[in-house]
Short mmCIF file of C-alpha atoms in Angstrom, two decimals:
data_model
loop_
_atom_site.label_atom_id
_atom_site.label_comp_id
_atom_site.label_asym_id
_atom_site.label_seq_id
_atom_site.Cartn_x
_atom_site.Cartn_y
_atom_site.Cartn_z
CA MET Z 1 92.32 139.35 164.47
CA PRO Z 2 92.35 137.45 161.10
CA ASP Z 3 88.88 136.05 161.83
CA CYS Z 4 87.61 139.58 162.42
CA ARG Z 5 89.11 140.73 159.12
CA TYR Z 6 87.52 137.85 157.22
CA SER Z 7 84.19 138.60 158.89
CA ARG Z 8 84.31 142.22 157.72
CA THR Z 9 85.18 141.07 154.20
CA ALA Z 10 82.29 138.63 154.16
CA LEU Z 11 79.99 141.36 155.44
CA VAL Z 12 81.04 143.66 152.57
CA TYR Z 13 80.19 140.96 150.02
CA LEU Z 14 76.90 140.03 151.68
CA LEU Z 15 75.66 143.60 152.10
CA PRO Z 16 74.74 144.15 148.40
CA LEU Z 17 72.83 140.85 148.39
CA ALA Z 18 70.94 141.89 151.53
CA LEU Z 19 70.13 145.26 149.98
CA LEU Z 20 68.91 143.55 146.80
CA ILE Z 21 66.55 141.30 148.73
CA GLY Z 22 65.37 144.09 151.02
CA SER Z 23 64.68 146.41 148.09
CA LEU Z 24 62.17 143.95 146.66
CA PHE Z 25 59.85 144.80 149.56
CA VAL Z 26 60.09 148.58 149.08
CA GLY Z 27 57.70 150.44 146.79
CA ARG Z 28 54.27 151.94 146.38
CA TYR Z 29 52.73 148.54 145.69
CA GLN Z 30 52.47 146.59 148.93
CA THR Z 31 54.28 143.24 148.69
CA PRO Z 32 54.05 141.06 151.80
CA VAL Z 33 56.89 138.71 152.67
CA SER Z 34 54.79 135.68 151.71
CA ALA Z 35 54.14 137.12 148.24
CA VAL Z 36 57.81 137.89 147.64
CA VAL Z 37 58.89 134.40 148.76
CA ASP Z 38 56.16 132.71 146.72
CA GLU Z 39 56.92 134.63 143.52
CA SER Z 40 60.65 134.15 144.00
CA MET Z 41 60.23 130.38 144.34
CA LYS Z 42 58.06 130.31 141.22
CA ALA Z 43 60.60 132.32 139.24
CA PHE Z 44 63.47 130.10 140.47
CA SER Z 45 61.53 126.96 139.56
CA SER Z 46 60.80 128.37 136.11
CA LEU Z 47 64.44 129.26 135.57
CA ILE Z 48 65.81 125.88 136.66
CA PHE Z 49 63.11 123.42 135.61
CA GLY Z 50 61.30 125.42 132.92
CA THR Z 51 57.93 125.25 134.64
CA PRO Z 52 55.43 127.87 133.42
CA VAL Z 53 54.76 130.86 135.65
CA SER Z 54 51.41 132.57 135.92
CA VAL Z 55 52.02 136.29 135.45
CA SER Z 56 50.36 137.96 138.42
CA THR Z 57 50.48 141.56 139.55
CA SER Z 58 53.03 140.73 142.23
CA HIS Z 59 55.23 138.93 139.71
CA THR Z 60 55.13 141.88 137.31
CA VAL Z 61 55.95 144.39 140.04
CA LEU Z 62 58.77 142.34 141.52
CA PHE Z 63 60.55 141.03 138.42
CA ASN Z 64 59.59 143.42 135.64
CA VAL Z 65 59.64 146.71 137.54
CA ARG Z 66 61.67 146.50 140.75
CA LEU Z 67 64.37 143.96 139.93
CA PRO Z 68 65.74 145.80 136.84
CA ARG Z 69 65.91 149.01 138.85
CA ILE Z 70 67.67 147.26 141.73
CA LEU Z 71 70.24 145.64 139.44
CA ALA Z 72 70.83 148.95 137.68
CA ALA Z 73 71.35 150.69 141.03
CA LEU Z 74 73.88 148.05 142.09
CA LEU Z 75 75.79 148.36 138.80
CA VAL Z 76 75.82 152.16 138.93
CA GLY Z 77 77.00 152.07 142.54
CA ALA Z 78 79.77 149.62 141.63
CA ALA Z 79 80.89 151.85 138.75
CA LEU Z 80 80.93 154.96 140.95
CA SER Z 81 82.86 153.19 143.70
CA THR Z 82 85.41 151.90 141.15
CA ALA Z 83 85.91 155.41 139.78
CA GLY Z 84 86.15 156.85 143.29
CA VAL Z 85 88.76 154.40 144.52
CA SER Z 86 90.78 154.96 141.34
CA PHE Z 87 90.84 158.71 141.94
CA GLN Z 88 91.76 158.15 145.58
CA GLY Z 89 94.66 155.90 144.60
CA ILE Z 90 95.98 158.27 141.95
CA PHE Z 91 95.76 161.42 144.04
CA ARG Z 92 96.62 159.73 147.37
CA ASN Z 93 93.67 161.35 149.10
CA PRO Z 94 90.71 159.44 150.61
CA LEU Z 95 88.45 162.49 150.13
CA VAL Z 96 88.95 162.72 146.37
CA SER Z 97 86.06 161.68 144.14
CA PRO Z 98 84.86 162.39 140.58
CA TYR Z 99 82.50 165.00 142.02
CA ILE Z 100 85.20 166.89 143.90
CA LEU Z 101 87.50 166.95 140.86
CA GLY Z 102 84.77 168.30 138.59
CA VAL Z 103 84.20 165.18 136.51
CA GLY Z 104 80.67 164.71 137.82
CA ALA Z 105 79.71 168.34 137.17
CA GLY Z 106 81.28 168.27 133.71
CA SER Z 107 79.44 165.09 132.77
CA GLY Z 108 76.20 166.55 134.06
CA PHE Z 109 76.62 169.67 131.95
CA GLY Z 110 77.39 167.61 128.85
CA ALA Z 111 74.30 165.48 129.35
CA CYS Z 112 72.10 168.53 129.98
CA LEU Z 113 73.41 170.21 126.84
CA ALA Z 114 72.69 167.08 124.79
CA ILE Z 115 69.16 166.82 126.20
CA LEU Z 116 68.54 170.47 125.35
CA LEU Z 117 69.90 170.31 121.79
CA TRP Z 118 69.36 166.76 120.52
CA ASP Z 119 67.51 164.54 123.05
CA SER Z 120 69.32 161.46 121.74
CA TYR Z 121 70.19 158.67 124.18
CA LEU Z 122 73.54 157.94 122.49
CA LEU Z 123 74.51 161.60 122.24
CA ILE Z 124 73.62 162.16 125.88
CA GLN Z 125 76.04 159.43 126.96
CA LEU Z 126 78.77 160.58 124.59
CA MET Z 127 78.45 164.23 125.62
CA ALA Z 128 78.50 163.27 129.31
CA PHE Z 129 81.67 161.24 128.77
CA ALA Z 130 83.35 163.93 126.66
CA PHE Z 131 82.65 166.76 129.08
CA GLY Z 132 83.75 164.60 132.00
CA LEU Z 133 87.11 164.19 130.27
CA LEU Z 134 87.18 167.91 129.50
CA ALA Z 135 86.57 168.76 133.16
CA MET Z 136 89.39 166.45 134.23
CA PHE Z 137 91.69 168.01 131.63
CA LEU Z 138 90.83 171.51 132.82
CA ALA Z 139 91.45 170.58 136.46
CA ILE Z 140 94.85 169.07 135.65
CA SER Z 141 95.82 172.00 133.41
CA MET Z 142 94.77 174.53 136.05
CA SER Z 143 96.75 172.76 138.76
CA LYS Z 144 99.86 172.58 136.56
CA ALA Z 145 99.55 176.27 135.66
CA SER Z 146 99.48 177.27 139.33
CA LYS Z 147 102.62 177.64 141.44
CA GLY Z 148 101.48 175.18 144.08
CA THR Z 149 102.22 171.46 144.10
CA GLY Z 150 100.65 168.41 145.59
CA THR Z 151 97.23 166.87 145.88
CA LEU Z 152 95.64 169.92 147.49
CA VAL Z 153 96.12 171.95 144.30
CA PHE Z 154 94.39 169.24 142.27
CA VAL Z 155 91.46 169.21 144.65
CA LEU Z 156 91.13 173.00 144.65
CA SER Z 157 91.33 173.07 140.85
CA GLY Z 158 88.66 170.40 140.67
CA ILE Z 159 86.39 172.40 142.98
CA ILE Z 160 86.79 175.46 140.74
CA VAL Z 161 86.03 173.45 137.59
CA SER Z 162 83.06 171.83 139.31
CA SER Z 163 81.67 175.24 140.26
CA ILE Z 164 82.00 176.47 136.67
CA PHE Z 165 80.21 173.49 135.18
CA THR Z 166 77.54 173.61 137.88
CA ALA Z 167 76.84 177.22 136.94
CA LEU Z 168 76.68 176.28 133.26
CA THR Z 169 74.25 173.50 134.11
CA SER Z 170 72.04 176.00 135.92
CA LEU Z 171 72.13 178.20 132.81
CA VAL Z 172 71.01 175.29 130.62
CA LYS Z 173 68.18 174.51 133.03
CA TYR Z 174 67.13 178.17 132.94
CA VAL Z 175 66.79 178.27 129.13
CA ALA Z 176 65.31 174.75 128.81
CA ASP Z 177 61.65 174.15 128.00
CA PRO Z 178 59.94 173.83 131.42
CA TYR Z 179 57.46 171.23 130.14
CA ASN Z 180 59.70 168.85 128.17
CA ASP Z 181 63.44 169.44 128.47
CA LEU Z 182 63.65 170.66 132.06
CA PRO Z 183 61.98 167.57 133.64
CA ALA Z 184 64.26 165.31 131.59
CA ILE Z 185 67.31 167.26 132.75
CA VAL Z 186 66.25 167.17 136.40
CA PHE Z 187 65.53 163.44 136.34
CA TRP Z 188 68.84 162.73 134.58
CA LEU Z 189 70.81 164.74 137.15
CA MET Z 190 68.96 163.04 140.00
CA GLY Z 191 69.82 159.65 138.54
CA SER Z 192 66.30 158.36 138.10
CA LEU Z 193 66.01 154.63 137.42
CA ALA Z 194 62.25 154.67 136.95
CA ASP Z 195 62.37 153.66 133.27
CA VAL Z 196 65.08 151.00 133.52
CA ARG Z 197 64.29 147.61 131.97
CA TYR Z 198 66.39 144.48 131.52
CA GLY Z 199 67.52 145.57 128.06
CA ASP Z 200 68.96 148.78 129.50
CA LEU Z 201 71.32 146.85 131.77
CA LEU Z 202 73.50 146.05 128.75
CA TYR Z 203 74.17 149.77 128.22
CA ILE Z 204 75.36 149.96 131.81
CA LEU Z 205 77.47 146.81 131.69
CA LEU Z 206 79.40 147.61 128.51
CA PRO Z 207 81.04 150.91 129.53
CA MET Z 208 81.44 149.63 133.08
CA PHE Z 209 83.23 146.50 131.85
CA VAL Z 210 85.49 148.47 129.51
CA GLY Z 211 86.42 150.97 132.22
CA ALA Z 212 87.05 148.26 134.81
CA LEU Z 213 89.18 146.32 132.30
CA VAL Z 214 91.35 149.38 131.62
CA LEU Z 215 91.80 149.96 135.34
CA LEU Z 216 92.67 146.29 135.80
CA PHE Z 217 95.48 146.54 133.25
CA LEU Z 218 96.74 149.79 134.83
CA ARG Z 219 96.39 148.65 138.43
CA TRP Z 220 100.14 148.41 139.06
CA ARG Z 221 100.64 151.97 137.81
CA ILE Z 222 97.91 153.19 140.14
CA ASN Z 223 99.54 151.31 143.01
CA ILE Z 224 102.85 153.05 142.26
CA LEU Z 225 101.16 156.46 142.12
CA SER Z 226 99.56 155.82 145.50
CA LEU Z 227 102.99 155.57 147.14
CA SER Z 228 103.98 158.62 149.14
CA LEU Z 229 107.37 158.77 147.43
CA ILE Z 230 105.84 159.48 144.03
CA HIS Z 231 104.96 163.11 143.34
CA ILE Z 232 102.43 163.94 140.63
#
């Protein structure tokens, strides 16, 4: 039994690496296995020994286009999973997630509003964060104002808040410019990583690191909240 548990743990850690390698072969530009292996060996040799690398089309596609997108996708997935497991621990419900509690819809509305009014990268992130907090505050306030108790009330309140912000997002999309603002809003909501470059990874790492650090310091509180004897 312990060997089986360790095998599952190793599989969980190896799966992202396998997905990273497999994603290098996926795309509109055809990259055979031999080309991927050859360019990877050249890049590794350049990184370790400092040997010059001839910039070919395959090299550009693999390491300047696909790899930043893959790394960004892994970081975003790690951030979402961290947020999800935190919500599940706090509310003692394996079905709870930022989307069910309205945080995802609130953040989406804040970002859409910023794209419509200002189209500033910094303001988009700040508005998404602020409206995510607002949605969480509204869900908690609504659940406390109701007569019911327990996790189910939180979930139902989050669904209501999520529906409200989803409707507001649809309203913003309706009034947005169909040629400039609307495509930007749609791509943002879909989570497009088409324009990600290596420099953009820093903007993903910083808030992710800060959030994970806060959760690390509060981990014992979350563990206490996850106990069935504690009522929120």
